[in-house]
Coordinates of N, CA, C and O in Angstrom, one line a residue:
E28 N 118.2 102.5 90.6 CA 119.4 102.0 91.2 C 119.4 102.1 92.8 O 120.0 101.3 93.4
V29 N 118.8 103.2 93.3 CA 118.9 103.5 94.7 C 117.6 103.2 95.5 O 117.6 103.3 96.7
M30 N 116.6 102.7 94.8 CA 115.3 102.4 95.6 C 115.0 101.0 95.5 O 115.5 100.2 94.7
T31 N 114.1 100.5 96.3 CA 113.6 99.2 96.3 C 112.9 98.9 94.9 O 112.1 99.7 94.4
A32 N 113.3 97.8 94.3 CA 112.8 97.5 93.0 C 111.3 97.3 92.8 O 110.7 97.8 91.9
D33 N 110.7 96.7 93.8 CA 109.2 96.4 93.7 C 108.6 96.7 95.1 O 108.2 95.8 95.8
P34 N 108.5 98.0 95.5 CA 108.1 98.3 96.8 C 106.6 98.1 97.0 O 105.8 98.1 96.1
L35 N 106.2 97.8 98.3 CA 104.8 97.7 98.6 C 104.3 99.1 98.5 O 105.0 100.1 98.8
T36 N 103.0 99.3 98.1 CA 102.4 100.6 97.9 C 101.0 100.6 98.5 O 100.5 99.6 98.9
L37 N 100.5 101.9 98.6 CA 99.2 102.1 99.1 C 98.3 102.7 98.0 O 98.9 103.4 97.1
K38 N 97.0 102.5 98.0 CA 96.1 103.1 97.1 C 95.4 104.3 97.8 O 95.3 104.2 99.0
P39 N 95.0 105.3 97.1 CA 94.4 106.4 97.7 C 93.2 106.1 98.6 O 92.9 106.8 99.6
E40 N 92.5 105.0 98.3 CA 91.3 104.7 99.0 C 91.6 103.9 100.3 O 90.7 103.7 101.1
Q41 N 92.8 103.5 100.5 CA 93.1 102.8 101.8 C 93.2 103.8 102.9 O 93.5 105.0 102.8
S42 N 92.9 103.3 104.1 CA 92.8 104.1 105.3 C 94.2 104.4 105.9 O 95.2 103.7 105.6
A43 N 94.2 105.4 106.8 CA 95.4 105.7 107.5 C 95.9 104.5 108.3 O 97.1 104.2 108.4
I44 N 95.0 103.8 109.0 CA 95.4 102.7 109.8 C 96.0 101.6 108.9 O 97.0 100.9 109.3
A45 N 95.5 101.4 107.7 CA 96.1 100.4 106.8 C 97.5 100.8 106.4 O 98.4 100.0 106.3
A46 N 97.8 102.1 106.3 CA 99.1 102.6 106.0 C 100.0 102.3 107.2 O 101.2 101.8 107.0
L47 N 99.6 102.6 108.4 CA 100.4 102.4 109.6 C 100.7 100.9 109.7 O 101.8 100.5 110.1
R48 N 99.7 100.0 109.5 CA 99.9 98.6 109.6 C 101.0 98.1 108.6 O 101.9 97.3 108.9
L49 N 100.9 98.6 107.4 CA 101.8 98.2 106.3 C 103.2 98.6 106.7 O 104.2 97.8 106.6
M50 N 103.4 99.8 107.2 CA 104.7 100.3 107.6 C 105.3 99.5 108.8 O 106.4 99.1 108.8
W51 N 104.4 99.2 109.8 CA 104.8 98.4 110.9 C 105.2 97.0 110.5 O 106.3 96.5 110.9
D52 N 104.3 96.4 109.8 CA 104.6 95.0 109.4 C 105.8 94.8 108.5 O 106.5 93.9 108.6
G53 N 106.0 95.8 107.6 CA 107.1 95.8 106.7 C 108.4 96.3 107.3 O 109.5 96.1 106.7
G54 N 108.4 97.0 108.4 CA 109.6 97.5 109.0 C 110.2 98.7 108.3 O 111.4 98.9 108.3
F55 N 109.3 99.5 107.6 CA 109.8 100.7 106.9 C 108.9 101.8 107.2 O 107.8 101.6 107.7
R56 N 109.3 103.0 106.8 CA 108.5 104.2 107.1 C 107.9 104.8 105.8 O 106.7 104.9 105.8
P57 N 108.6 105.2 104.8 CA 108.0 105.8 103.7 C 107.3 104.7 102.8 O 107.8 103.7 102.6
V58 N 106.1 105.1 102.3 CA 105.3 104.2 101.5 C 104.8 105.0 100.3 O 104.2 106.0 100.5
P59 N 105.1 104.6 99.1 CA 104.5 105.3 97.9 C 103.0 105.1 97.8 O 102.4 104.0 98.1
L60 N 102.3 106.2 97.5 CA 100.9 106.2 97.3 C 100.7 106.2 95.8 O 101.1 107.1 95.1
V61 N 100.0 105.1 95.3 CA 99.9 104.9 93.8 C 98.5 104.8 93.4 O 97.7 104.0 94.1
G62 N 98.1 105.5 92.4 CA 96.7 105.4 91.8 C 96.8 105.4 90.3 O 97.5 106.2 89.7
N63 N 96.1 104.5 89.7 CA 96.0 104.4 88.2 C 97.4 104.3 87.6 O 97.8 104.9 86.6
G64 N 98.3 103.5 88.3 CA 99.6 103.3 87.8 C 100.6 104.4 87.9 O 101.7 104.4 87.4
R65 N 100.2 105.5 88.7 CA 101.1 106.7 88.8 C 101.4 106.9 90.3 O 100.5 106.7 91.1
I66 N 102.6 107.4 90.6 CA 102.9 107.8 92.0 C 102.2 109.1 92.3 O 102.5 110.1 91.5
L67 N 101.4 109.1 93.3 CA 100.7 110.3 93.7 C 101.4 111.0 94.8 O 101.2 112.2 95.1
G68 N 102.2 110.3 95.6 CA 103.0 110.9 96.7 C 103.6 109.8 97.5 O 103.6 108.6 97.1
V69 N 104.1 110.2 98.6 CA 104.8 109.3 99.6 C 104.3 109.7 101.0 O 104.2 110.9 101.3
V70 N 103.9 108.7 101.7 CA 103.4 108.9 103.1 C 104.4 108.2 104.1 O 105.0 107.2 103.7
S71 N 104.5 108.8 105.3 CA 105.3 108.1 106.3 C 104.6 108.2 107.6 O 103.6 108.9 107.7
R72 N 105.1 107.5 108.6 CA 104.5 107.5 109.9 C 104.3 108.9 110.5 O 103.3 109.2 111.1
G73 N 105.2 109.8 110.2 CA 105.2 111.2 110.7 C 104.0 112.0 110.1 O 103.7 113.0 110.7
D74 N 103.4 111.5 109.0 CA 102.3 112.2 108.4 C 101.0 112.0 109.2 O 100.0 112.7 109.0
F75 N 101.0 111.0 110.1 CA 99.8 110.7 110.9 C 100.0 111.1 112.3 O 101.0 110.9 112.9
K76 N 99.0 111.7 112.9 CA 99.0 112.2 114.2 C 97.7 111.7 114.9 O 96.7 111.4 114.3
G77 N 97.8 111.7 116.2 CA 96.5 111.6 117.0 C 95.9 110.2 116.9 O 96.5 109.2 117.2
L78 N 94.6 110.3 116.5 CA 93.8 109.1 116.6 C 94.3 107.9 115.8 O 94.3 106.8 116.3
E79 N 94.9 108.1 114.6 CA 95.4 107.0 113.8 C 96.5 106.3 114.5 O 96.6 105.0 114.6
V80 N 97.5 107.1 115.0 CA 98.6 106.5 115.7 C 98.2 105.8 117.0 O 98.6 104.7 117.3
G81 N 97.3 106.4 117.8 CA 96.8 105.8 119.0 C 96.1 104.5 118.8 O 96.3 103.6 119.5
R82 N 95.3 104.5 117.7 CA 94.5 103.3 117.4 C 95.5 102.2 117.0 O 95.3 101.0 117.4
H83 N 96.5 102.5 116.2 CA 97.4 101.5 115.8 C 98.2 101.0 117.0 O 98.5 99.7 117.1
E84 N 98.7 101.8 117.9 CA 99.4 101.4 119.1 C 98.5 100.5 120.0 O 99.0 99.5 120.5
D85 N 97.2 100.8 120.1 CA 96.3 100.0 120.9 C 96.2 98.6 120.2 O 96.2 97.6 120.9
E86 N 96.1 98.6 118.9 CA 95.9 97.4 118.2 C 97.2 96.5 118.4 O 97.1 95.3 118.6
R87 N 98.4 97.1 118.3 CA 99.6 96.3 118.5 C 99.7 95.8 119.9 O 100.1 94.6 120.1
D88 N 99.3 96.6 120.9 CA 99.3 96.1 122.3 C 98.4 94.9 122.4 O 98.8 94.0 123.1
L89 N 97.2 95.0 121.8 CA 96.3 93.9 121.9 C 96.9 92.6 121.4 O 96.8 91.5 122.0
W90 N 97.5 92.7 120.2 CA 98.1 91.5 119.6 C 99.2 90.9 120.4 O 99.4 89.7 120.5
E91 N 100.0 91.8 121.0 CA 101.1 91.4 121.9 C 100.6 90.6 123.1 O 101.1 89.6 123.5
H92 N 99.4 91.0 123.7 CA 98.9 90.3 124.8 C 98.2 89.0 124.4 O 98.0 88.1 125.2
M93 N 97.8 88.9 123.2 CA 97.1 87.7 122.7 C 98.1 86.6 122.4 O 97.8 85.4 122.3
R94 N 99.4 86.9 122.2 CA 100.4 85.9 121.8 C 100.7 85.0 122.9 O 100.7 84.9 124.0

């Protein structure tokens, strides 16, 4: 009753940058990590530091300049 009925999810084999893209594009922070039909955990932007966040910011800046 209190959560999104059909949330977007990540698979364990997906990269950190894929998680950051999903959160940015979807406009949300926490994303369930699902494998074999089971919830394995939840990741949010705060779980990523350093290179992943920097790479994602660079990527977003590049896209903004291309528009």
